[in-house]
Amino acid sequence: MPLIVQKYGGSSVADSDRLRMVARRIAATRDAGHDVAIVVSAMGDTTDELLQLARGVSSEPVARELDMLLTAGERISTSLLAMALHELGHEAASFTGVQAGLRTDQAFGDARILDVQPARIADAIAAGVIPIVAGFQGGNADEDVTTLGRGGSDTTAVALAAALGAEVCEIRTDVDGLYTADPRVVPHAQRLPYLSTEEALELTAHGAKVLHRRSVEIARRHGVSLHVRSSFGDTEGTWISDDPVATALAADPLTSDPHASVHQHADLEESPVEQPIISGVTHTDDQSMLTVVGVPDVPGTAAAIFAVITGAVATVDMVGQTHTAADTGLIDFSFALPMEDATRAAKALQREQDRLGFATLTLTDDVGKVSVVGDGMRSTPQVSAQLFEALSAEGITVHLIAQSEIRLSVVVPLEQLEHATRVLHGAFGLDAVELAIVHGGAAA
């Protein structure tokens, strides 16, 4: 039978009523003739509550012990969901990440999956048992429990789907798919029926929180079709794949006909020329702007500053030369970074200030980043002009700019961030007539 991996997020299993609802949905999928493997997150706000407990006893919790604590949340939800399925007459068994065969590196708190050896999960499926796997966690070579970072249950699900050769990996959440913007900020955002993995990567990297970016990376690398759908209804959701026709032929998990949804996806065969230039607008307030003031304008200095910053953080997305004083021979450089990265970069630069010769540093958290993403941007250079004209007409200040083939991002004042998102969403013709549906409060 075709295998479907389903992942259910924290809001989908937030209490006993929702756990029973999820169990009924899983049972319906199984009764329709599909093998299923399930990945679940911790219930509701359990992870935040555990973090609060840890901070109540330690100002800086030891990373190993924090991972041991946080993985308890998923163990609770997996065992309860297995019990709920037994009540419906379906044999089910819960598994930790380690028991499911997820091996990670040594990085507590943000571990990366090195290998998946899902023998126990495959054996359970073969025996007619529904495996319920704890998301967000694995184990390292020392047999210590590790966590994969916020949103890591998505990554668990996709990695498991790749290892098991699943036909599709469903990400079940509290919105009906990925939207053209966060529906909490842009009420008339539209659901996106289909995205390439490249578009999904850009959206998730720059503000869309429905999916963990690393899960999309794994899906792209291993050819896993993703289907982002609501846990609370049966709307079609969003397909993420680089082969839209193959994706359209994927099984509908609530029917026995493996081609039942092909007609619903006929529009995916259209030429990219027919698709909108912009797929979506994302925003994030987790940004700081770090400015290195009074940098000597001599060969090698800028390179040395970049070397210090990239040695302290993983990536530098946005950089700008914000001021040049020809008469003094000094330059100012500004960088936009996630808040924690910006703090680390600032400390690294301060340690090297005498060697680098800059005057001072400024660091502000009063900024945000808004991005427009779309595969059609490759051949549409007027996107930049349209973006700046729209923001200028609303008096929105742009601090920094960054562009890739399918993304254009700008840093704006924090108090203007949500307004800028709505302005750009309307400027690129993405507003829908009807309001977007949000069942639990997740961002698009």
Coordinates of C-alpha atoms in Angstrom, one line a residue:
M1 CA 0.0 0.0 0.0
P2 CA 1.3 3.6 -0.6
L3 CA 2.9 5.1 2.4
I4 CA 2.0 8.6 3.7
V5 CA 3.9 10.3 6.5
Q6 CA 1.8 12.8 8.4
K7 CA 3.1 15.4 10.8
Y8 CA 0.9 17.1 13.3
G9 CA 2.0 20.3 15.0
G10 CA 1.5 21.4 18.6
S11 CA -1.8 23.3 18.0
S12 CA -3.2 20.2 16.3
V13 CA -2.6 18.0 19.4
A14 CA -3.0 20.8 22.0
D15 CA -5.5 18.9 24.2
S16 CA -7.4 15.6 24.5
D17 CA -10.2 16.7 22.2
R18 CA -7.7 17.6 19.4
L19 CA -5.7 14.4 20.0
R20 CA -8.9 12.4 19.5
M21 CA -9.7 14.4 16.3
V22 CA -6.2 13.7 15.0
A23 CA -6.6 10.0 15.8
R24 CA -9.8 9.9 13.8
R25 CA -8.1 11.6 10.8
I26 CA -5.2 9.1 11.0
A27 CA -7.7 6.2 11.3
A28 CA -9.6 7.5 8.2
T29 CA -6.3 7.6 6.2
R30 CA -5.5 4.1 7.3
D31 CA -9.0 2.8 6.5
A32 CA -8.8 4.4 3.0
G33 CA -6.1 1.9 2.2
H34 CA -2.8 3.7 3.0
D35 CA 0.0 2.8 5.2
V36 CA 0.8 5.7 7.6
A37 CA 3.6 6.8 9.8
I38 CA 3.0 9.8 12.1
V39 CA 5.2 12.4 13.5
V40 CA 4.0 14.7 16.3
S41 CA 5.1 17.8 18.1
A42 CA 4.6 18.6 21.8
M43 CA 1.1 19.5 22.9
G44 CA 0.3 23.2 22.6
D45 CA 2.7 25.4 24.6
T46 CA 4.4 22.5 26.4
T47 CA 7.9 23.3 25.0
D48 CA 7.7 27.0 26.2
E49 CA 6.4 25.8 29.6
L50 CA 9.4 23.4 29.9
L51 CA 11.8 26.2 28.9
Q52 CA 10.2 28.4 31.6
L53 CA 10.8 25.7 34.2
A54 CA 14.4 25.4 33.1
R55 CA 15.0 29.1 33.4
G56 CA 13.4 29.0 36.9
V57 CA 16.2 26.9 38.2
S58 CA 19.1 28.0 36.0
S59 CA 20.1 31.3 34.4
E60 CA 22.0 29.3 31.7
P61 CA 20.7 25.7 31.5
V62 CA 23.3 23.2 30.5
A63 CA 22.6 22.4 26.8
R64 CA 22.6 18.6 27.3
E65 CA 20.1 18.7 30.2
L66 CA 17.9 21.2 28.4
D67 CA 17.6 18.8 25.4
M68 CA 16.8 16.0 27.8
L69 CA 14.0 18.1 29.3
L70 CA 12.5 19.5 26.1
T71 CA 12.2 16.1 24.4
A72 CA 9.7 15.1 27.2
G73 CA 7.0 17.1 25.5
E74 CA 6.9 15.0 22.3
R75 CA 7.1 11.7 24.3
I76 CA 3.8 12.8 26.0
S77 CA 2.0 13.6 22.8
T78 CA 3.2 10.4 21.0
S79 CA 2.0 8.1 23.8
L80 CA -1.3 9.8 24.2
L81 CA -2.0 9.7 20.4
A82 CA -1.2 6.0 20.4
M83 CA -3.7 5.5 23.2
A84 CA -6.3 7.4 21.3
L85 CA -5.8 5.3 18.2
H86 CA -6.1 2.1 20.2
E87 CA -9.5 3.4 21.4
L88 CA -10.5 3.5 17.7
G89 CA -9.5 -0.1 17.2
H90 CA -6.2 0.7 15.5
E91 CA -3.0 -0.8 16.8
A92 CA -0.4 1.9 17.3
A93 CA 3.0 2.3 19.0
S94 CA 4.9 5.4 20.1
F95 CA 8.6 5.9 19.4
T96 CA 11.2 8.4 20.5
G97 CA 13.5 10.0 17.9
V98 CA 16.3 7.6 18.9
Q99 CA 14.0 4.6 18.7
A100 CA 12.9 5.7 15.2
G101 CA 16.6 5.7 14.1
L102 CA 17.4 9.4 13.8
R103 CA 21.1 10.0 14.3
T104 CA 22.3 13.5 14.7
D105 CA 25.5 15.5 15.1
Q106 CA 26.7 16.7 18.6
A107 CA 25.1 20.1 18.5
F108 CA 22.6 20.3 21.4
G109 CA 19.7 22.6 20.8
D110 CA 20.1 22.8 17.0
A111 CA 21.3 19.3 15.9
R112 CA 21.4 18.3 12.3
I113 CA 20.3 14.8 11.1
L114 CA 23.2 12.7 9.8
D115 CA 21.3 9.5 9.1
V116 CA 17.9 7.8 9.5
Q117 CA 17.8 4.1 10.1
P118 CA 14.1 3.4 10.4
A119 CA 14.1 -0.4 10.8
R120 CA 11.8 -0.4 13.8
I121 CA 9.3 2.0 12.0
A122 CA 9.4 -0.1 8.8
D123 CA 8.8 -3.3 10.9
A124 CA 5.9 -1.7 12.7
I125 CA 4.3 -0.7 9.4
A126 CA 4.8 -4.1 7.9
A127 CA 3.0 -5.6 11.0
G128 CA 0.0 -3.3 10.5
V129 CA 1.0 -1.1 13.4
I130 CA 0.7 2.7 13.1
P131 CA 4.0 4.2 14.3
I132 CA 3.8 7.5 16.2
V133 CA 7.2 9.1 16.2
A134 CA 8.3 12.0 18.5
G135 CA 9.4 14.9 16.3
F136 CA 12.1 17.5 17.1
Q137 CA 14.6 15.0 18.5
G138 CA 17.2 12.4 17.8
G139 CA 20.4 11.0 19.3
N140 CA 24.1 11.5 18.8
A141 CA 27.0 9.1 18.7
D142 CA 27.3 9.3 22.5
E143 CA 23.7 8.1 22.7
D144 CA 22.7 11.5 24.2
V145 CA 19.3 12.9 23.3
T146 CA 19.5 16.0 21.0
T147 CA 16.9 18.4 19.6
L148 CA 16.7 19.9 16.1
G149 CA 15.7 23.4 16.9
R150 CA 12.3 25.2 16.7
G151 CA 10.1 23.7 14.0
G152 CA 12.3 20.5 14.0
S153 CA 9.3 18.2 13.9
D154 CA 8.8 19.1 10.2
T155 CA 12.4 18.1 9.6
T156 CA 11.9 14.8 11.5
A157 CA 8.9 14.0 9.3
V158 CA 10.5 14.8 5.9
A159 CA 13.7 12.9 6.9
L160 CA 11.6 9.9 7.9
A161 CA 9.5 10.1 4.7
A162 CA 12.8 10.1 2.6
A163 CA 14.2 7.1 4.5
L164 CA 10.9 5.1 4.2
G165 CA 10.4 6.1 0.5
A166 CA 7.0 7.6 1.3
E167 CA 4.8 8.8 -1.5
V168 CA 4.1 12.1 0.2
C169 CA 4.9 13.9 3.5
E170 CA 1.9 15.8 4.8
I171 CA 2.6 18.7 7.2
R172 CA -0.7 19.1 9.1
T173 CA -1.0 22.4 10.9
D174 CA -3.5 25.1 11.9
V175 CA -3.6 26.9 8.6
D176 CA -4.9 25.6 5.2
G177 CA -1.5 25.8 3.5
L178 CA 1.1 28.4 2.8
Y179 CA -0.3 31.8 2.0
T180 CA 0.8 34.8 0.0
A181 CA 1.5 36.5 3.4
D182 CA 0.9 36.0 7.1
P183 CA -2.9 35.9 7.3
R184 CA -2.8 37.4 10.8
V185 CA -1.2 40.6 9.3
V186 CA -2.7 40.5 5.8
P187 CA -6.3 39.2 6.2
H188 CA -6.8 39.0 2.5
A189 CA -3.8 36.7 1.9
Q190 CA -4.4 33.9 -0.6
R191 CA -3.6 30.3 -0.2
L192 CA -0.8 29.2 -2.6
P193 CA -1.8 25.9 -4.3
Y194 CA 1.7 25.0 -5.5
L195 CA 5.3 26.2 -4.8
S196 CA 8.6 25.0 -6.1
T197 CA 11.1 24.0 -3.4
E198 CA 13.2 27.0 -4.3
E199 CA 10.3 29.4 -3.6
A200 CA 9.4 27.5 -0.4
L201 CA 13.0 27.8 0.7
E202 CA 13.1 31.5 0.3
L203 CA 9.7 32.0 2.0
T204 CA 10.7 29.9 5.0
A205 CA 14.1 31.4 5.3
H206 CA 12.7 35.0 5.4
G207 CA 9.6 34.8 7.6
A208 CA 7.1 32.1 6.7
K209 CA 6.8 30.0 9.8
V210 CA 4.5 27.2 8.6
L211 CA 7.5 25.1 7.6
H212 CA 11.0 24.5 9.1
R213 CA 13.4 25.6 6.4
R214 CA 15.6 22.5 6.9
S215 CA 12.6 20.3 6.1
V216 CA 12.3 21.9 2.7
E217 CA 16.0 21.4 2.1
I218 CA 15.7 17.7 2.8
A219 CA 12.6 17.4 0.6
R220 CA 14.5 19.1 -2.2
R221 CA 17.6 16.9 -1.8
H222 CA 15.7 13.6 -1.7
G223 CA 12.7 14.3 -4.0
V224 CA 10.1 14.2 -1.3
S225 CA 6.7 15.8 -2.2
L226 CA 5.4 18.0 0.6
H227 CA 1.7 18.7 1.2
V228 CA 0.9 21.4 3.7
R229 CA -2.7 21.0 4.9
S230 CA -4.9 21.9 7.8
S231 CA -5.5 19.5 10.7
F232 CA -9.0 20.9 11.0
G233 CA -10.4 20.4 7.6
D234 CA -10.0 18.9 4.1
T235 CA -9.0 21.9 2.0
E236 CA -6.4 21.0 -0.7
G237 CA -3.6 23.0 1.0
T238 CA -0.2 23.7 -0.7
W239 CA 1.9 21.3 -2.6
I240 CA 5.7 21.8 -2.6
S241 CA 7.6 20.0 -5.3
D242 CA 9.8 20.5 -8.3
D243 CA 7.7 18.2 -10.4
P244 CA 4.1 19.6 -10.3
V245 CA 2.7 16.9 -12.6
A246 CA 4.0 14.1 -10.5
T247 CA 2.8 15.9 -7.4
A248 CA -0.7 16.3 -8.9
L249 CA -0.8 12.5 -9.3
A250 CA 0.0 11.9 -5.6
A251 CA -2.6 10.0 -3.6
D252 CA -5.4 11.7 -1.9
P253 CA -5.0 10.3 1.6
L254 CA -8.8 10.1 2.3
T255 CA -9.7 8.2 -0.9
S256 CA -8.7 4.8 -2.3
D257 CA -8.1 6.3 -5.8
P258 CA -4.4 7.3 -6.2
H259 CA -5.3 9.7 -9.0
A260 CA -8.3 11.3 -7.3
S261 CA -6.7 14.7 -7.0
V262 CA -5.2 15.1 -10.5
H263 CA -8.0 17.1 -11.8
Q264 CA -7.8 19.5 -8.9
H265 CA -4.2 20.1 -9.8
A266 CA -4.6 20.5 -13.6
D267 CA -3.6 24.1 -13.3
L268 CA -0.1 23.1 -12.1
E269 CA 0.8 22.1 -15.7
E270 CA 0.5 25.7 -16.9
S271 CA 3.7 27.3 -18.1
P272 CA 5.6 29.4 -15.6
V273 CA 5.0 32.3 -17.9
E274 CA 1.3 32.1 -16.8
Q275 CA 2.2 32.1 -13.1
P276 CA 2.2 35.3 -11.0
I277 CA 5.5 37.2 -10.8
I278 CA 5.3 37.2 -7.0
S279 CA 4.3 34.2 -5.0
G280 CA 4.3 35.7 -1.6
V281 CA 5.4 38.4 0.8
T282 CA 7.0 37.5 4.1
H283 CA 8.2 39.5 7.0
T284 CA 10.1 38.9 10.2
D285 CA 10.7 41.1 13.3
D286 CA 13.6 39.0 14.5
Q287 CA 16.2 41.3 13.1
S288 CA 18.9 43.7 14.2
M289 CA 20.9 46.2 12.2
L290 CA 24.6 46.3 13.1
T291 CA 26.6 49.3 11.8
V292 CA 30.4 49.4 11.8
V293 CA 31.1 53.2 12.0
G294 CA 34.3 54.9 10.7
V295 CA 36.0 52.0 8.8
P296 CA 39.3 53.0 7.1
D297 CA 38.7 53.0 3.3
V298 CA 41.8 51.0 2.6
P299 CA 42.2 47.6 0.7
G300 CA 41.6 44.6 2.9
T301 CA 39.7 46.3 5.8
A302 CA 36.2 45.4 4.5
A303 CA 37.3 41.9 3.9
A304 CA 38.7 41.6 7.4
I305 CA 35.4 42.9 8.9
F306 CA 33.5 40.3 6.9
A307 CA 35.8 37.6 8.0
V308 CA 35.2 38.4 11.7
I309 CA 31.4 38.5 11.2
T310 CA 31.2 35.3 9.2
G311 CA 33.4 33.6 11.8
A312 CA 30.8 34.4 14.5
V313 CA 27.6 33.6 12.6
A314 CA 26.5 31.1 10.0
T315 CA 25.2 33.5 7.3
V316 CA 25.1 37.2 6.5
D317 CA 22.0 37.9 4.4
M318 CA 22.1 41.7 4.0
V319 CA 24.9 44.3 3.9
G320 CA 25.1 47.8 2.8
Q321 CA 27.7 50.6 2.6
T322 CA 25.6 53.3 4.3
H323 CA 28.0 56.2 4.2
T324 CA 31.2 57.3 2.5
A325 CA 33.1 60.4 3.6
A326 CA 35.6 61.0 0.8
D327 CA 37.3 63.8 2.7
T328 CA 38.0 61.6 5.7
G329 CA 38.6 58.3 3.9
L330 CA 36.1 56.5 6.2
I331 CA 33.2 54.2 5.4
D332 CA 30.3 52.9 7.4
F333 CA 29.0 49.3 6.8
S334 CA 25.6 48.1 8.0
F335 CA 24.5 44.4 8.3
A336 CA 21.0 43.0 9.0
L337 CA 21.1 39.8 11.1
P338 CA 18.8 37.8 13.3
M339 CA 19.0 39.3 16.8
E340 CA 21.1 36.6 18.5
D341 CA 23.5 36.5 15.5
A342 CA 23.8 40.3 15.6
T343 CA 24.8 40.2 19.3
R344 CA 27.4 37.6 18.6
A345 CA 28.8 39.5 15.6
A346 CA 29.0 42.7 17.6
K347 CA 31.0 41.0 20.4
A348 CA 33.4 39.5 17.9
L349 CA 33.9 42.8 16.2
Q350 CA 34.5 44.6 19.5
R351 CA 37.3 42.1 20.4
E352 CA 39.0 43.0 17.1
Q353 CA 38.3 46.8 17.1
D354 CA 42.0 47.8 17.6
R355 CA 43.1 45.6 14.7
L356 CA 40.3 46.6 12.4
G357 CA 40.6 50.3 13.2
F358 CA 36.9 51.3 13.1
A359 CA 35.6 54.0 15.4
T360 CA 32.5 52.4 17.0
L361 CA 29.6 50.0 16.6
T362 CA 25.8 50.7 16.7
L363 CA 23.2 48.0 17.2
T364 CA 19.5 48.5 16.9
D365 CA 16.6 46.0 17.2
D366 CA 14.0 48.5 16.0
V367 CA 14.0 47.1 12.4
G368 CA 12.3 44.3 10.5
K369 CA 12.7 42.6 7.2
V370 CA 10.1 42.3 4.5
S371 CA 10.7 40.1 1.4
V372 CA 8.9 39.5 -1.9
V373 CA 9.4 36.0 -3.4
G374 CA 8.5 34.6 -6.8
D375 CA 10.0 32.5 -9.5
G376 CA 8.7 35.0 -12.1
M377 CA 11.2 37.7 -10.8
R378 CA 14.0 36.1 -12.8
S379 CA 12.8 37.7 -16.0
T380 CA 11.0 40.7 -14.5
P381 CA 13.4 43.5 -13.6
Q382 CA 10.7 46.0 -12.9
V383 CA 9.9 44.2 -9.6
S384 CA 12.5 46.4 -7.8
A385 CA 11.1 49.6 -9.1
Q386 CA 7.5 48.5 -8.2
L387 CA 8.6 47.7 -4.7
F388 CA 10.4 50.9 -4.0
E389 CA 7.6 53.0 -5.6
A390 CA 5.0 51.3 -3.4
L391 CA 7.0 51.8 -0.2
S392 CA 7.9 55.4 -1.0
A393 CA 4.3 56.3 -1.7
E394 CA 3.5 55.2 1.9
G395 CA 6.5 57.0 3.4
I396 CA 8.2 53.8 4.4
T397 CA 11.9 54.1 4.9
V398 CA 14.3 51.5 3.4
H399 CA 17.5 50.9 5.3
L400 CA 19.1 47.9 3.5
I401 CA 18.4 45.9 0.4
A402 CA 19.3 42.3 -0.6
Q403 CA 18.3 40.4 -3.8
S404 CA 18.6 36.9 -5.2
E405 CA 17.2 35.6 -8.4
I406 CA 13.7 35.0 -6.9
R407 CA 13.7 37.2 -3.8
L408 CA 14.0 40.9 -2.9
S409 CA 14.3 41.9 0.7
V410 CA 14.4 45.3 2.4
V411 CA 15.0 46.3 6.0
V412 CA 12.5 48.8 7.3
P413 CA 11.7 50.5 10.7
L414 CA 10.0 48.0 13.0
E415 CA 6.9 50.2 13.5
Q416 CA 6.4 50.2 9.7
L417 CA 7.0 46.5 9.1
E418 CA 3.4 45.2 9.1
H419 CA 2.2 48.2 7.1
A420 CA 5.0 47.5 4.6
T421 CA 3.9 43.9 4.3
R422 CA 0.3 44.9 3.5
V423 CA 1.4 47.6 1.1
L424 CA 3.6 45.2 -0.9
H425 CA 1.0 42.5 -0.8
G426 CA -1.5 44.9 -2.4
A427 CA 1.0 46.4 -4.8
F428 CA 1.8 43.1 -6.4
G429 CA -1.9 42.1 -6.8
L430 CA -1.9 39.3 -4.2
D431 CA -5.0 40.4 -2.2
A432 CA -7.9 37.9 -2.2
V433 CA -11.6 38.7 -2.1
E434 CA -12.2 36.5 0.9
L435 CA -10.5 36.5 4.3
A436 CA -7.8 33.9 4.9
I437 CA -8.6 31.0 7.3
V438 CA -6.5 30.6 10.5
H439 CA -7.6 27.9 12.9
G440 CA -5.1 28.3 15.6
G441 CA -2.8 31.3 15.0
A442 CA 0.2 30.1 13.1
A443 CA 2.0 32.4 10.7
A444 CA 1.9 31.7 7.0

